[in-house]
Coordinates of C-alpha atoms in Angstrom, one line a residue:
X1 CA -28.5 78.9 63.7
X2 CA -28.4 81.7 60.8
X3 CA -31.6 83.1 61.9
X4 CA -30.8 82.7 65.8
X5 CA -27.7 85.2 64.6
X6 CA -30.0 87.6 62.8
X7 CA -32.2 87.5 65.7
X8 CA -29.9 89.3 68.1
X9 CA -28.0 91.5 65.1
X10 CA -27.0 94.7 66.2
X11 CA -25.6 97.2 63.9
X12 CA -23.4 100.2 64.8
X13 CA -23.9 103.6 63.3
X14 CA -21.5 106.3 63.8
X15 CA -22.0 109.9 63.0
X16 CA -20.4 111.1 60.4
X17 CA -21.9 114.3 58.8
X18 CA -23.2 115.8 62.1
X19 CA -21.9 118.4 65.3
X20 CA -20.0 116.7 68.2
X21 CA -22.7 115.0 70.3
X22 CA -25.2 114.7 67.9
X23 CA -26.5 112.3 65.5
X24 CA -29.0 113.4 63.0
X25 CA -31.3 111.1 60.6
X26 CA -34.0 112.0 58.4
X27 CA -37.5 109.4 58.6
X28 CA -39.4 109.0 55.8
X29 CA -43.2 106.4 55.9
X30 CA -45.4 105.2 53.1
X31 CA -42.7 106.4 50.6
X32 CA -43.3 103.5 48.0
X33 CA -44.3 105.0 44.4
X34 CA -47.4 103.1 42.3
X35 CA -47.4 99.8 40.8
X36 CA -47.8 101.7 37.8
X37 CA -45.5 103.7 35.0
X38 CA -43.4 105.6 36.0
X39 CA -43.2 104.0 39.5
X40 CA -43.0 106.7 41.6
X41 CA -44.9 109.5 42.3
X42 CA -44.5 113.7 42.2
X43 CA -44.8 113.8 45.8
X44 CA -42.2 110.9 46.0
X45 CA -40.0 112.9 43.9
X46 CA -40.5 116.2 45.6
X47 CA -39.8 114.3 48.7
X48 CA -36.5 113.1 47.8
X49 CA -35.5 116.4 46.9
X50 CA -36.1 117.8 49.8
X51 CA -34.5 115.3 51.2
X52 CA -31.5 115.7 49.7
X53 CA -31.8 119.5 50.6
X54 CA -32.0 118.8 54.3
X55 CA -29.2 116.4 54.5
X56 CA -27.0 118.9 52.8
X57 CA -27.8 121.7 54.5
X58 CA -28.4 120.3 57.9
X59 CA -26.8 117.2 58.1
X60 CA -27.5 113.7 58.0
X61 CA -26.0 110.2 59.1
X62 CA -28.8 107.7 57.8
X63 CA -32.1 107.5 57.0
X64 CA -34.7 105.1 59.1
X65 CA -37.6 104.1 56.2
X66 CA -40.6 103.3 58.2
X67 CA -42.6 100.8 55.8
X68 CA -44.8 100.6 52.7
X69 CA -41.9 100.4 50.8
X70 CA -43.7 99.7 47.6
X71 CA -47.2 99.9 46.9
X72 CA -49.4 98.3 46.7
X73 CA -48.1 94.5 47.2
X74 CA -44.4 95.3 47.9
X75 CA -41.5 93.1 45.7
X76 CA -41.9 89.6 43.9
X77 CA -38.3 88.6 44.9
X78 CA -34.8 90.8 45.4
X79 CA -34.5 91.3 41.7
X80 CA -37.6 93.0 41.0
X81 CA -37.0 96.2 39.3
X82 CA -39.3 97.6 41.7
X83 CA -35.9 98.6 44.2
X84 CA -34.5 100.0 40.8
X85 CA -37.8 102.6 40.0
X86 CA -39.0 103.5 43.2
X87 CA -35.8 103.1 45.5
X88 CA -32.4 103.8 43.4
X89 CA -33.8 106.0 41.3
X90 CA -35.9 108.8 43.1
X91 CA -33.5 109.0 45.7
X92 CA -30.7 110.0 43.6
X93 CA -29.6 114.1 45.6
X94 CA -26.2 114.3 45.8
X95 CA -26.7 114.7 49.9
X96 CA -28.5 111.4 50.1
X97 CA -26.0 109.2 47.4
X98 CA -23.4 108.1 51.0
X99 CA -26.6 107.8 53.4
X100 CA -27.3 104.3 54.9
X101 CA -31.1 103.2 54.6
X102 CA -32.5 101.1 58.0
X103 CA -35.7 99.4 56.5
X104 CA -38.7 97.9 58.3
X105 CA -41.8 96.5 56.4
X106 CA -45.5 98.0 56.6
X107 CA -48.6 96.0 55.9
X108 CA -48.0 96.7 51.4
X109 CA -44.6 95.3 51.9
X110 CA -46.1 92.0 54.0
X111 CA -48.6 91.6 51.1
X112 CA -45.5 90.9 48.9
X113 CA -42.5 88.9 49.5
X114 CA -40.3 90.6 52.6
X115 CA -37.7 88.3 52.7
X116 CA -36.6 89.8 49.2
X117 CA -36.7 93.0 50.6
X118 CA -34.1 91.5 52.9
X119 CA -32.2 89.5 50.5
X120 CA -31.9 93.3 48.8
X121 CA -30.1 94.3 51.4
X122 CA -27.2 92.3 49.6
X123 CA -27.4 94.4 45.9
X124 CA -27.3 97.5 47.2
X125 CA -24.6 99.7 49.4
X126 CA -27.4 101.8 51.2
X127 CA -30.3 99.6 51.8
X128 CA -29.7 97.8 55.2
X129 CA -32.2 95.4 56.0
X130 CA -30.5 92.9 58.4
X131 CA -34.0 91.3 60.2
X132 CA -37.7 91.6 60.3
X133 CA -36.8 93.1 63.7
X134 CA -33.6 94.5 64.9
X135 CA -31.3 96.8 67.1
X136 CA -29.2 99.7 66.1
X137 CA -26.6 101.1 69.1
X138 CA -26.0 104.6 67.6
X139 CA -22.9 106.5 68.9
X140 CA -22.9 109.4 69.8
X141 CA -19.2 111.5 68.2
X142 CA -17.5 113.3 70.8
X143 CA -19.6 112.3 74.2
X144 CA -19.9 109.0 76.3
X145 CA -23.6 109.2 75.5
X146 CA -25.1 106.0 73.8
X147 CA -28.6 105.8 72.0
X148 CA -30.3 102.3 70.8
X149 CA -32.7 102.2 67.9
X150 CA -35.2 99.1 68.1
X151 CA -36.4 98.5 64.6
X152 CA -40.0 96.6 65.3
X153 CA -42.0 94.8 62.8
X154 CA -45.9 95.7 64.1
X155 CA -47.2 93.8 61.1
X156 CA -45.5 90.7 62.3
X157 CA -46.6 91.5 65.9
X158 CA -50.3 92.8 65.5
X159 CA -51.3 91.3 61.8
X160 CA -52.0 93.4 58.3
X161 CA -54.6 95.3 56.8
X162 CA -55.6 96.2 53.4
X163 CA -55.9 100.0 54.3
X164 CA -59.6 100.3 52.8
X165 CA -61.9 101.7 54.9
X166 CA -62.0 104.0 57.9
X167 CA -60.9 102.2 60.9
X168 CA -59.3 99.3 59.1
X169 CA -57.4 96.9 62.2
X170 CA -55.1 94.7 61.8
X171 CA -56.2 91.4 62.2
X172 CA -54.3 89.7 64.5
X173 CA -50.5 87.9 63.8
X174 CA -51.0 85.5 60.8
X175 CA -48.2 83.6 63.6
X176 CA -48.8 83.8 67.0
X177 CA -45.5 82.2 68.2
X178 CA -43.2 84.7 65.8
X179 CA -45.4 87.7 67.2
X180 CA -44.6 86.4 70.5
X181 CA -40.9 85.9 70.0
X182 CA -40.6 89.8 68.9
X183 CA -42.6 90.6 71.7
X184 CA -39.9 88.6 73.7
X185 CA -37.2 90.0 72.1
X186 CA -38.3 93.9 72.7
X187 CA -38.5 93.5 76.4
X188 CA -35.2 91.8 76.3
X189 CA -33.7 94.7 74.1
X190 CA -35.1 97.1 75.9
X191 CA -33.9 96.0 79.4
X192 CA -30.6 95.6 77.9
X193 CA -30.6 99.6 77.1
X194 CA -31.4 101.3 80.6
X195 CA -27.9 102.6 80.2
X196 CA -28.2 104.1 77.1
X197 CA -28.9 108.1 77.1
X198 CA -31.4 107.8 74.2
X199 CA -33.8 105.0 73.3
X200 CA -35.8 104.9 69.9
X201 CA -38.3 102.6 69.0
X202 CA -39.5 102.6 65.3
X203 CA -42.7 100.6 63.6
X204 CA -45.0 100.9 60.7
X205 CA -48.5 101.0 62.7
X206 CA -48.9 104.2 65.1
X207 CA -49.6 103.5 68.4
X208 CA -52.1 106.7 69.1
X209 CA -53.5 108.3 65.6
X210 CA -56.1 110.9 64.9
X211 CA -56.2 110.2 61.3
X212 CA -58.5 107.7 59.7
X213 CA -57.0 104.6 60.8
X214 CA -57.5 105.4 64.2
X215 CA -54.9 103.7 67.2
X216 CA -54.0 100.6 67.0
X217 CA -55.2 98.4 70.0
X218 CA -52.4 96.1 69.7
X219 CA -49.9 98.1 70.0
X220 CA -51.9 100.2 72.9
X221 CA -52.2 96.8 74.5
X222 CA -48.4 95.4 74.0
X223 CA -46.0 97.8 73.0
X224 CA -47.5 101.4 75.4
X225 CA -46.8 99.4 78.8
X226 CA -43.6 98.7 77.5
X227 CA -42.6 102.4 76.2
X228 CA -43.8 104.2 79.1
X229 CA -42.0 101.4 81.6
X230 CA -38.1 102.0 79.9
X231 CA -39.1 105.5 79.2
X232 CA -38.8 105.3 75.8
X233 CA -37.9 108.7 74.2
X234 CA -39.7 108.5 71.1
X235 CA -41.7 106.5 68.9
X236 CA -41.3 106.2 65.4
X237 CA -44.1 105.3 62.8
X238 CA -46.0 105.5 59.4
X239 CA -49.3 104.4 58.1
X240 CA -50.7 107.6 58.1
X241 CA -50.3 109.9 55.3
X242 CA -50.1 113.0 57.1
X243 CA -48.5 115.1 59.9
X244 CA -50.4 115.2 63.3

């Protein structure tokens, strides 16, 4: 019955820091520092500044993490220090201390232990990681508008993939019938939001790429029908370490 209830969770954001009718969040992919002393990286660290920068100057009501958390085998369980030297402590601007986290898993984070990356979600005022899979309604200050956010876990629904070499697929749902559920789930969420103004969907695997990895025919074959059907205004996603 506790995971039926997690199942359908869905978490209200309200704008705080942000213009009347607007809602601002900064996303951030393939974040997760280095197995390694000191645990993060200088483009980790640079990134967080900037960050911090943005949120202060522009705004900012939460920020959506879009997987690989921690490289390269995500977290042994929710006390590994891991959340302590790549999360707590790189993330430390002043404009980013208040912000909420919404957390999804990529394929590093499914080669470790995800349900501690859940169970985190306990420790720690910012990091919200309610579900593998779950909805955010997003209001919108001043307006009638609504927006929903559905927070998707494509390594649950297409499989992983150890990232070395070009053209790397995943390999197919390690469980069929959970893959399915999601799947089942998404078209219910998403029929459920035709009256919402905005409609987000977020996930770790891209569903078009140019870069090495190439598209990912799962989600090409499952999730585009499904986008371009509710109109989906955007699609959120990592994997790729760069900007196209």
């Amino acid at each position: 019955l506790q995971m039926l209830a997690l199942l359908w969770m869905t978490v209200t954001v309200a704008a705080a820091g942000s213009p009347d009718g607007a809602m601002q969040f900064l996303a951030v992919g393939d974040w997760g520092g280095v197995p390694d002393p000191p645990f993060s990286t200088p483009r980790e660290v640079a990134t967080a500044a900037a960050m911090g920068r943005a949120a202060t100057d522009l705004g900012a009501d939460f920020v959506l993490a879009l997987g690989d958390n921690f490289y390269y085998k995500g977290v042994q369980d929710e006390w590994d220090p891991r959340f302590q030297e790549t999360f707590e402590r790189v993330f430390t601007a002043p404009g980013l201390q208040e912000l909420p986290w919404f957390v999804l898993a990529g394929n590093h984070d499914h080669a470790g232990n995800v349900t501690a990356q859940l169970a985190y979600s306990h420790h720690s005022p910012r990091w919200h990681f309610p579900h593998y899979y779950y909805s955010l309604r997003l209001s919108l200050p001043g307006t009638n508008a609504s927006a929903r956010l559905l927070v998707l876990d494509t390594v649950m629904l297409c499989g992983g993939v150890d990232d070395f070499g070009v053209g790397n697929a995943p390999r197919g749902p390690r469980d069929a019938g959970a893959a399915a559920a999601q799947l089942a789930w998404l078209r219910g969420r998403l029929a459920a939001a035709r009256h919402d103004r905005y409609v987000l969907v977020a996930g770790h695997y891209p569903v078009w790429s140019v870069a090495e990895h190439g598209p990912t025919a799962c989600l090409v074959r499952l999730l585009r029908p499904l986008l371009r059907h509710h109109r989906v205004t955007a699609y959120l996603c990592g994997h790729d370490h760069n900007l196209q």
